[in-house]
JSON list of C-alpha atoms in Angstrom, two decimals:
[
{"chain": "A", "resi": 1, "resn": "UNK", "atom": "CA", "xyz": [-11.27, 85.82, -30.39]},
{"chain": "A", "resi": 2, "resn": "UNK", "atom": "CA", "xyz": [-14.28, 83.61, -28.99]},
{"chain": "A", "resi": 3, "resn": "UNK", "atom": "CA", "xyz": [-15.22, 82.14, -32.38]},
{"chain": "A", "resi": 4, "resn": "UNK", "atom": "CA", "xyz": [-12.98, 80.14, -34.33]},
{"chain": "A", "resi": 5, "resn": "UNK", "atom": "CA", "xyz": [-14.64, 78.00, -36.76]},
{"chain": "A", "resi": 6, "resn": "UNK", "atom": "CA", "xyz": [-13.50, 74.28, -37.90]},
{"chain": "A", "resi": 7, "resn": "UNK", "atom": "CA", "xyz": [-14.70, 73.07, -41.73]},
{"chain": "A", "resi": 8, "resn": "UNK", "atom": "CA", "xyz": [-15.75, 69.50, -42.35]},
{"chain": "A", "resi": 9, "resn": "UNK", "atom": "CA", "xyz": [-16.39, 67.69, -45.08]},
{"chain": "A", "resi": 10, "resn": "UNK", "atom": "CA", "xyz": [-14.72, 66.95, -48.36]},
{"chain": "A", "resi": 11, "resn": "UNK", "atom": "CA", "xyz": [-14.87, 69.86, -50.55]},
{"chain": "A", "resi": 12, "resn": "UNK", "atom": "CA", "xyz": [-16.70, 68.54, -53.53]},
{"chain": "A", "resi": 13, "resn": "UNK", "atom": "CA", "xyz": [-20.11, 68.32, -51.49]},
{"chain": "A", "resi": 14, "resn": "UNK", "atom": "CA", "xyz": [-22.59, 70.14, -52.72]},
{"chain": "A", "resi": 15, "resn": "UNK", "atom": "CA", "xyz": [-23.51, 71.89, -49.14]},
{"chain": "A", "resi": 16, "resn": "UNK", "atom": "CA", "xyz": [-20.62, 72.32, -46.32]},
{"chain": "A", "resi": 17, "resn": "UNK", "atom": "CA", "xyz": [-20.92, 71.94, -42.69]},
{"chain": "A", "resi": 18, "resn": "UNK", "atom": "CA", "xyz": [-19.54, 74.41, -40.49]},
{"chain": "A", "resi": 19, "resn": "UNK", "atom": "CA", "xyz": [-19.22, 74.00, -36.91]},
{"chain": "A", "resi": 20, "resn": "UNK", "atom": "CA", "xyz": [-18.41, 77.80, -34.70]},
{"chain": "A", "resi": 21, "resn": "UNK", "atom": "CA", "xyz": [-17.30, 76.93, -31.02]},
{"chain": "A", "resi": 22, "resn": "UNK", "atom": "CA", "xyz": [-18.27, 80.46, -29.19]},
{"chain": "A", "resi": 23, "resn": "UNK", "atom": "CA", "xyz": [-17.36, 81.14, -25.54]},
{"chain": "A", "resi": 24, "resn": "UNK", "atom": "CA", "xyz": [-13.67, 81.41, -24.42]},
{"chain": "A", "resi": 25, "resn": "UNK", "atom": "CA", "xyz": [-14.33, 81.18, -20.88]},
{"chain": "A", "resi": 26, "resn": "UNK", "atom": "CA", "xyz": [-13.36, 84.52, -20.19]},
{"chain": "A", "resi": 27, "resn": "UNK", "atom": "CA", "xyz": [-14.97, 87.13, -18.25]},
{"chain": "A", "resi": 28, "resn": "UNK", "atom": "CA", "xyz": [-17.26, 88.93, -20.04]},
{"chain": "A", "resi": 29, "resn": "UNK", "atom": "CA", "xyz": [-18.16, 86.28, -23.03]},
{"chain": "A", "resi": 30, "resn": "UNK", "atom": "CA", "xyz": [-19.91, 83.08, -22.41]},
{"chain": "A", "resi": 31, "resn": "UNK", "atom": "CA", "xyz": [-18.91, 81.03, -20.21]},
{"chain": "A", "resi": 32, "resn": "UNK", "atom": "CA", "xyz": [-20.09, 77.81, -21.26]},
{"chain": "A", "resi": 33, "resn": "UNK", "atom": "CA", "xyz": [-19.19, 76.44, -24.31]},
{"chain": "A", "resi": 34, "resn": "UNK", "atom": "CA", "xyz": [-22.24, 76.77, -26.92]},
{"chain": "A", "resi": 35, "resn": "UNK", "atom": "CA", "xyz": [-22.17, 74.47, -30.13]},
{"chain": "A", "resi": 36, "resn": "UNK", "atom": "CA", "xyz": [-23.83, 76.27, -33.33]},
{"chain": "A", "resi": 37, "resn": "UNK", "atom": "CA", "xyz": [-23.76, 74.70, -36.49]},
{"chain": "A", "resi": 38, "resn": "UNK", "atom": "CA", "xyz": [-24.06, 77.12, -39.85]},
{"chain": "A", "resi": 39, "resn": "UNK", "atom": "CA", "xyz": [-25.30, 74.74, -43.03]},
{"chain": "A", "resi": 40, "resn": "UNK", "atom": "CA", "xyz": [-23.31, 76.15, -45.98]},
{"chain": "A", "resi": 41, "resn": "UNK", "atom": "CA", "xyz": [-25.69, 75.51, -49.09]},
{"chain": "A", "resi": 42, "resn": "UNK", "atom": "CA", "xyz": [-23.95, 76.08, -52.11]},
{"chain": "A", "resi": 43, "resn": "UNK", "atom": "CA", "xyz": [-25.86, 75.56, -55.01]},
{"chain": "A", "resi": 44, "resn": "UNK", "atom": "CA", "xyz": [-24.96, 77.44, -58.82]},
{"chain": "A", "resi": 45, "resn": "UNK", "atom": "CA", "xyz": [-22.41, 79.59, -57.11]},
{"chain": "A", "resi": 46, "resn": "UNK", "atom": "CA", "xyz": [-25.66, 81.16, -54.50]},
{"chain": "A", "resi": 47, "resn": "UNK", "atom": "CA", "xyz": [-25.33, 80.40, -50.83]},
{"chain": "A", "resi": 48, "resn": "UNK", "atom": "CA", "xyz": [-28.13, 79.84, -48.90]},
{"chain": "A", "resi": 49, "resn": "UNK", "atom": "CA", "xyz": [-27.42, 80.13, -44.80]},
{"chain": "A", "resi": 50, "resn": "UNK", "atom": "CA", "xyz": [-29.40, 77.48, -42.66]},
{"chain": "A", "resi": 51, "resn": "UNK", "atom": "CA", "xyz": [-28.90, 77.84, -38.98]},
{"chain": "A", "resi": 52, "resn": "UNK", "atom": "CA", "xyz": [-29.33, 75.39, -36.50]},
{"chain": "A", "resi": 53, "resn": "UNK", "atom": "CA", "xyz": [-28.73, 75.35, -32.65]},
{"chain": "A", "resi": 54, "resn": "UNK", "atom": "CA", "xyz": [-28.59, 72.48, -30.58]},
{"chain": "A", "resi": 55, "resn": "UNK", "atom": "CA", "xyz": [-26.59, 69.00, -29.67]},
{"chain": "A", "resi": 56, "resn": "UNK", "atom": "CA", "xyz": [-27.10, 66.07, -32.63]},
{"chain": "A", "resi": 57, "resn": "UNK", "atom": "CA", "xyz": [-29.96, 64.42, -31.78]},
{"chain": "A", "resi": 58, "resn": "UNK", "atom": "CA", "xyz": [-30.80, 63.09, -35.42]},
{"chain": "A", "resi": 59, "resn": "UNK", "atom": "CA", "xyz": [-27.91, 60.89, -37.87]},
{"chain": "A", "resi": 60, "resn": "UNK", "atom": "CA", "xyz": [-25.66, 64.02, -39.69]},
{"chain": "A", "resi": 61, "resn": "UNK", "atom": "CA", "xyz": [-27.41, 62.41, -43.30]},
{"chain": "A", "resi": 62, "resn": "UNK", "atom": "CA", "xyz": [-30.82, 63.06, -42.06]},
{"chain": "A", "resi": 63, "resn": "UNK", "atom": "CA", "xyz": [-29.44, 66.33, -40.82]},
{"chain": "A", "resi": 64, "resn": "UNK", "atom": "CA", "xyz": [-28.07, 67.07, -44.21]},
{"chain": "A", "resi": 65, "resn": "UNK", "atom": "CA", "xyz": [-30.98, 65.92, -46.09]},
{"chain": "A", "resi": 66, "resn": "UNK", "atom": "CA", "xyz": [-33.42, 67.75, -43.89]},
{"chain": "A", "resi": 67, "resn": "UNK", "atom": "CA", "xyz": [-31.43, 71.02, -44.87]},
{"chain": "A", "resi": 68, "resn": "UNK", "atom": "CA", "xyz": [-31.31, 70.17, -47.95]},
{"chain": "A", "resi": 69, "resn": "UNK", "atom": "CA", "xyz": [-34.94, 70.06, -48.32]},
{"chain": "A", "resi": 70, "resn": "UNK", "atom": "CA", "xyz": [-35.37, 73.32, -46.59]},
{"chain": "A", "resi": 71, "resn": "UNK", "atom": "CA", "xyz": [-33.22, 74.55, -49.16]},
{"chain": "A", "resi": 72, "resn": "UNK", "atom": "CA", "xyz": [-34.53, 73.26, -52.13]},
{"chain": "A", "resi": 73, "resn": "UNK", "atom": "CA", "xyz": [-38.23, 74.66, -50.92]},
{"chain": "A", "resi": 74, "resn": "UNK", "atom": "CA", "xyz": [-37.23, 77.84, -50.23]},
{"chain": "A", "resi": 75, "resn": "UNK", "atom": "CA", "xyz": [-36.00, 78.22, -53.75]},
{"chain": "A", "resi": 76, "resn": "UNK", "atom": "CA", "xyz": [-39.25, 76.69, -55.16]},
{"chain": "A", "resi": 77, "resn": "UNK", "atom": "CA", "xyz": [-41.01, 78.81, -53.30]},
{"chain": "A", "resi": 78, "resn": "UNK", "atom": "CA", "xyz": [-39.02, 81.60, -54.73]},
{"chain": "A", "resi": 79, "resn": "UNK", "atom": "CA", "xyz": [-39.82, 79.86, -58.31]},
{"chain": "A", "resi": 80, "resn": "UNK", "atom": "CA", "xyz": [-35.71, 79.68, -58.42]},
{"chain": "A", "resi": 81, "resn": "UNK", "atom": "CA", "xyz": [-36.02, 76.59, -60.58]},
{"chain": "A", "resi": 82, "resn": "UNK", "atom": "CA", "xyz": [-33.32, 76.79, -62.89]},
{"chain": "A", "resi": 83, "resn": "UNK", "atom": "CA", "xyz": [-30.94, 76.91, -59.51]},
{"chain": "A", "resi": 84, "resn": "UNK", "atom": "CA", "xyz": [-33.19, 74.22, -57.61]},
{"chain": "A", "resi": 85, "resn": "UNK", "atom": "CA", "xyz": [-33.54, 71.65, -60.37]},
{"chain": "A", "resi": 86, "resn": "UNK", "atom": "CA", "xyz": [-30.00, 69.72, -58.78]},
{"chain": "A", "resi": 87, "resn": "UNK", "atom": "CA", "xyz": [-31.00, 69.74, -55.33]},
{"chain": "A", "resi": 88, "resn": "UNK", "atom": "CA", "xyz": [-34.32, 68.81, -56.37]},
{"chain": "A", "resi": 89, "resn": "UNK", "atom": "CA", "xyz": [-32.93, 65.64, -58.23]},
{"chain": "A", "resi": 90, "resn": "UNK", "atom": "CA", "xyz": [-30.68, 64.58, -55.55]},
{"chain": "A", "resi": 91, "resn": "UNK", "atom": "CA", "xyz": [-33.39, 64.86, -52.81]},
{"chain": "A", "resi": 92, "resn": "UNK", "atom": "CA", "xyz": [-35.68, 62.67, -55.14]},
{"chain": "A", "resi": 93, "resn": "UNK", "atom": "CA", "xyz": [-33.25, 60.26, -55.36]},
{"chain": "A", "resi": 94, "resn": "UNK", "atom": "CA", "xyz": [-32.86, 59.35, -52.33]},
{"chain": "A", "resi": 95, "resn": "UNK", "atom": "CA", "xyz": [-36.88, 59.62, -51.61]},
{"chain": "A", "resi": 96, "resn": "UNK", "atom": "CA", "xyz": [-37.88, 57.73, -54.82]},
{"chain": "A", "resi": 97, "resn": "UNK", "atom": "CA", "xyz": [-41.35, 57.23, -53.33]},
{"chain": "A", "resi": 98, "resn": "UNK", "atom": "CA", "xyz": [-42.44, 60.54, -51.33]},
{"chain": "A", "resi": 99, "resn": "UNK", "atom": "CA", "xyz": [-45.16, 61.72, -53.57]},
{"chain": "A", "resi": 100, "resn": "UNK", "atom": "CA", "xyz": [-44.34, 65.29, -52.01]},
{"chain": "A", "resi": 101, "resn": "UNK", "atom": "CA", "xyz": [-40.70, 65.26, -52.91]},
{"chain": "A", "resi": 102, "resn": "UNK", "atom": "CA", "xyz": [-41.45, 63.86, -56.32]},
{"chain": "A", "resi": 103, "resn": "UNK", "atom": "CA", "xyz": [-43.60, 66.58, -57.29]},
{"chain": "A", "resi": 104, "resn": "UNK", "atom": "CA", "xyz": [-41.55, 69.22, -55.99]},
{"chain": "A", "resi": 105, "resn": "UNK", "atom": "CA", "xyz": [-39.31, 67.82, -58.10]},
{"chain": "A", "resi": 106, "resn": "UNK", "atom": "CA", "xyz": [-41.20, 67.24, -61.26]},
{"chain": "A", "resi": 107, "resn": "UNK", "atom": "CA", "xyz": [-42.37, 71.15, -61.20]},
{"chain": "A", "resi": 108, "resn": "UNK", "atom": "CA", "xyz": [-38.75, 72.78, -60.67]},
{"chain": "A", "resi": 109, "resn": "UNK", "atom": "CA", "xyz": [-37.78, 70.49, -64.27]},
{"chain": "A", "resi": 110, "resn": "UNK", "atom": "CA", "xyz": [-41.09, 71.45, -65.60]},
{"chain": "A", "resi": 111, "resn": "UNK", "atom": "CA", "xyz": [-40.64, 74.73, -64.78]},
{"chain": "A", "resi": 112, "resn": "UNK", "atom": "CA", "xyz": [-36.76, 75.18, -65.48]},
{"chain": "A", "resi": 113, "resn": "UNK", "atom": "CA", "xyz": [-35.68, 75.27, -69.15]},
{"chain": "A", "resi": 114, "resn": "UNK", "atom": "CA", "xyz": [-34.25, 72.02, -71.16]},
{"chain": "A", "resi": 115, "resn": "UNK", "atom": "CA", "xyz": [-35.60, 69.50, -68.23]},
{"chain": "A", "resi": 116, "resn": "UNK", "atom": "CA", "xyz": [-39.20, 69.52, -69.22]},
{"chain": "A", "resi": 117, "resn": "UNK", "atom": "CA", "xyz": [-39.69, 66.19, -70.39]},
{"chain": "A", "resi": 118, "resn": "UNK", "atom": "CA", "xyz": [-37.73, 64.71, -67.33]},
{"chain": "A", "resi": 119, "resn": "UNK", "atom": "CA", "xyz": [-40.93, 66.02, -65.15]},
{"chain": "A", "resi": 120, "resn": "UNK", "atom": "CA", "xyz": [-43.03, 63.65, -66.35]},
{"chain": "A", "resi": 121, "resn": "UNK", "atom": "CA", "xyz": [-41.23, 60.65, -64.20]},
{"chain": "A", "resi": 122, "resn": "UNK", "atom": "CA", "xyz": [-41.48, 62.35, -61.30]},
{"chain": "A", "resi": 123, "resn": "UNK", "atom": "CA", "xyz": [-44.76, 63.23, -61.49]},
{"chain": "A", "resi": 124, "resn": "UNK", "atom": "CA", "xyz": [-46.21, 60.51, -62.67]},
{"chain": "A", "resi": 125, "resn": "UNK", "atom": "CA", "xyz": [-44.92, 59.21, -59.14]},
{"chain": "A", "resi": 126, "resn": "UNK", "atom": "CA", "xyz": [-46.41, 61.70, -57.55]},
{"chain": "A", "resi": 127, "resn": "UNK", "atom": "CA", "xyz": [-50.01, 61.10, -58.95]},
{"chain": "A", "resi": 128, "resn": "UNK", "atom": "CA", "xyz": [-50.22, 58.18, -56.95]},
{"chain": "A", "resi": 129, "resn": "UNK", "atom": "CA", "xyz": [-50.64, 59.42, -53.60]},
{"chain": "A", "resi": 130, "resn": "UNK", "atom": "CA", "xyz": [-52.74, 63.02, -53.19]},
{"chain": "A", "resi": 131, "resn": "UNK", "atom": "CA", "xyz": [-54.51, 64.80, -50.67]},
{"chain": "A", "resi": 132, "resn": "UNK", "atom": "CA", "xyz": [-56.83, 67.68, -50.79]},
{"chain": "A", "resi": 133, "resn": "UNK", "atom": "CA", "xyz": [-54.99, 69.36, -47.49]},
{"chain": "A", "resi": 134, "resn": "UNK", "atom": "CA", "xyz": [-51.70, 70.34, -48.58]},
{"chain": "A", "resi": 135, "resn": "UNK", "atom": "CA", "xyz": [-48.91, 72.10, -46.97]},
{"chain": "A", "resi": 136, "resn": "UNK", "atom": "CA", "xyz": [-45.74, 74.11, -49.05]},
{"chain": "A", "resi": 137, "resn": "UNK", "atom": "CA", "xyz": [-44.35, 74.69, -45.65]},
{"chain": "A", "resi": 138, "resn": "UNK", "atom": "CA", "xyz": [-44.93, 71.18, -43.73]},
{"chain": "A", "resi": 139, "resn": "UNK", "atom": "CA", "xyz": [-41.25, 69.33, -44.85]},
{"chain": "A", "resi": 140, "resn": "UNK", "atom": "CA", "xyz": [-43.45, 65.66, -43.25]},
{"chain": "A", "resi": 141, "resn": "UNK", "atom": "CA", "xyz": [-46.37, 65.69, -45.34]},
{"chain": "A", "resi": 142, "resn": "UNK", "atom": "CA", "xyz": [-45.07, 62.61, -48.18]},
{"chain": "A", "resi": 143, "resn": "UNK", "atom": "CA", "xyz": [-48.30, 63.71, -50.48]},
{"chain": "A", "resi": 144, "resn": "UNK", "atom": "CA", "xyz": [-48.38, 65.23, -53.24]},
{"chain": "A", "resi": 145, "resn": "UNK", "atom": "CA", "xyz": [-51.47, 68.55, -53.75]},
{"chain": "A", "resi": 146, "resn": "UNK", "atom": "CA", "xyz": [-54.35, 68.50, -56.04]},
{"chain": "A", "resi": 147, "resn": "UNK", "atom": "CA", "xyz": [-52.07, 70.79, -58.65]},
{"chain": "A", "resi": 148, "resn": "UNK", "atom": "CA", "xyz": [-50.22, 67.90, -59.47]},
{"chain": "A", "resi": 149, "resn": "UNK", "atom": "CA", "xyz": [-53.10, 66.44, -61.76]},
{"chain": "A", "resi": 150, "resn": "UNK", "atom": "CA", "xyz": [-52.76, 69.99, -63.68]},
{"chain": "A", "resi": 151, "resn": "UNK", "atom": "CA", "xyz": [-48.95, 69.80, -64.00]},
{"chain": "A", "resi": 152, "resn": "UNK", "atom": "CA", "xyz": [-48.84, 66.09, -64.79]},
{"chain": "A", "resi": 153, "resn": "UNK", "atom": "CA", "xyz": [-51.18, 67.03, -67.54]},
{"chain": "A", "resi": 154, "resn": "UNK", "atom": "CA", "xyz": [-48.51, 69.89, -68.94]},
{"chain": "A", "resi": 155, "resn": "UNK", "atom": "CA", "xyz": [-45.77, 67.34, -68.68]},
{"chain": "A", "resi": 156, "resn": "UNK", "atom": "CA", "xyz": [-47.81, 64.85, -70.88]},
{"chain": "A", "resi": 157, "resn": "UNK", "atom": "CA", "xyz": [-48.30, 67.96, -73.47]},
{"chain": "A", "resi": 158, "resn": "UNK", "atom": "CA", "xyz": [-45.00, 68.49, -73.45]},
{"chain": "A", "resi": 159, "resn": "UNK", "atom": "CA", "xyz": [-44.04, 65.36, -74.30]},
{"chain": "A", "resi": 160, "resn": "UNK", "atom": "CA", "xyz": [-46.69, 64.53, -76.77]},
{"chain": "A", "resi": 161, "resn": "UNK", "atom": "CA", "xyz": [-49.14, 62.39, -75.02]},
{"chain": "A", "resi": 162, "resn": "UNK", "atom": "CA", "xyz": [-52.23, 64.61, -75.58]},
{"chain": "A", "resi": 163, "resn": "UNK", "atom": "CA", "xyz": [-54.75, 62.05, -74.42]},
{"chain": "A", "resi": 164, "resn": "UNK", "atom": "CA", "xyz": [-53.03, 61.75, -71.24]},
{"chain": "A", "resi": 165, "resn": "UNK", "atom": "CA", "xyz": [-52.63, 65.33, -70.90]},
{"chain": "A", "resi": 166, "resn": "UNK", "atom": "CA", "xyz": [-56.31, 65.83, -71.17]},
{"chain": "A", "resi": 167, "resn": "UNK", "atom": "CA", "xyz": [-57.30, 62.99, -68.70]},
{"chain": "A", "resi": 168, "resn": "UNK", "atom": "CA", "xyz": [-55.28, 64.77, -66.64]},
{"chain": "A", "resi": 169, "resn": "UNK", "atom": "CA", "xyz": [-56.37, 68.32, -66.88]},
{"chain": "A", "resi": 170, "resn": "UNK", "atom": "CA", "xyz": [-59.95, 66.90, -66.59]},
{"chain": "A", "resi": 171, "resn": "UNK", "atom": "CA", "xyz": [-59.14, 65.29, -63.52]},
{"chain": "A", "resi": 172, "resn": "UNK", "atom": "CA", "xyz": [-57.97, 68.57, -62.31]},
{"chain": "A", "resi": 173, "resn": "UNK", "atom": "CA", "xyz": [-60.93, 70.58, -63.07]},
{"chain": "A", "resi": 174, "resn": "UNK", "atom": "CA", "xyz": [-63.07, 67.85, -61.79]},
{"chain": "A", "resi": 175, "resn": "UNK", "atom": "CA", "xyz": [-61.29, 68.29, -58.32]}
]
């Protein structure tokens, strides 16, 4: 009775947006109207549920890629990389330079199966900007951790470049 909700969006997005109006204005339920808006994230057939209260304050694209990016790191956290990889791709694409974003990126294809040697481009990216203090959980930082050097340096194995890949893992250890 108080909710009815009201889909937008054309249907081949990857992620929906859902907006619920609650309150009726009845006695009893709330009697101001409340706005909350339910990101749909649909990616390889798995939702994932981000919640958001509040009136728009930021553009709906930098609303959408900011879920987005909460979505794609709580699958990497998860080490859901075979399900992240898409996300991860279309995030980096429109953040070509955020050293964070790139190496997010460049582990989930590392790390999923039959995108290894795409990782290297993304991390090599990545390399350019790094910080000792490092964050999995701060969405702002644009810099990429120390680990990079050591999964840059699997990427280069994997695609042959030994001397690299040792450069790499030296830099790592030297860290």
């Amino acid at each position: 009775a108080g909710a009815t909700p009201e889909e937008t969006g054309p249907e081949s997005d990857p992620y929906r947006c859902t907006i619920v109006w609650i309150g009726s204005g009845r006695k009893g339920i709330v009697g101001k109207k409340e706005y909350i808006q339910k990101k749909v994230l649909y990616v390889h057939g798995e939702e994932l549920f981000l919640f958001f209260i509040g009136q728009n304050y930021q553009s709906q694209s930098k609303k959408d890629l900011r879920l987005k990016i909460e979505g794609a790191n709580q699958l990497f956290i998860e080490k859901k990389y075979e399900i992240a990889k898409d996300l991860w791709l279309e995030i980096a694409q429109e953040n070509e330079n955020n050293s964070n974003i790139n190496y997010k990126t460049g582990v989930t294809l590392l790390e999923a199966s039959n995108t290894k040697l795409k990782s290297l481009k993304y991390l090599k990216v990545a390399v350019k900007k790094v910080k000792k203090s490092y964050s999995p959980f701060d969405n702002s930082i644009v810099t990429a951790p120390i680990d990079v050097f050591y999964y840059i340096a699997k990427a280069f194995h994997y695609n042959n470049k030994q001397d690299s890949a040792i450069k790499y893992l030296n830099q790592f250890i030297s860290v």
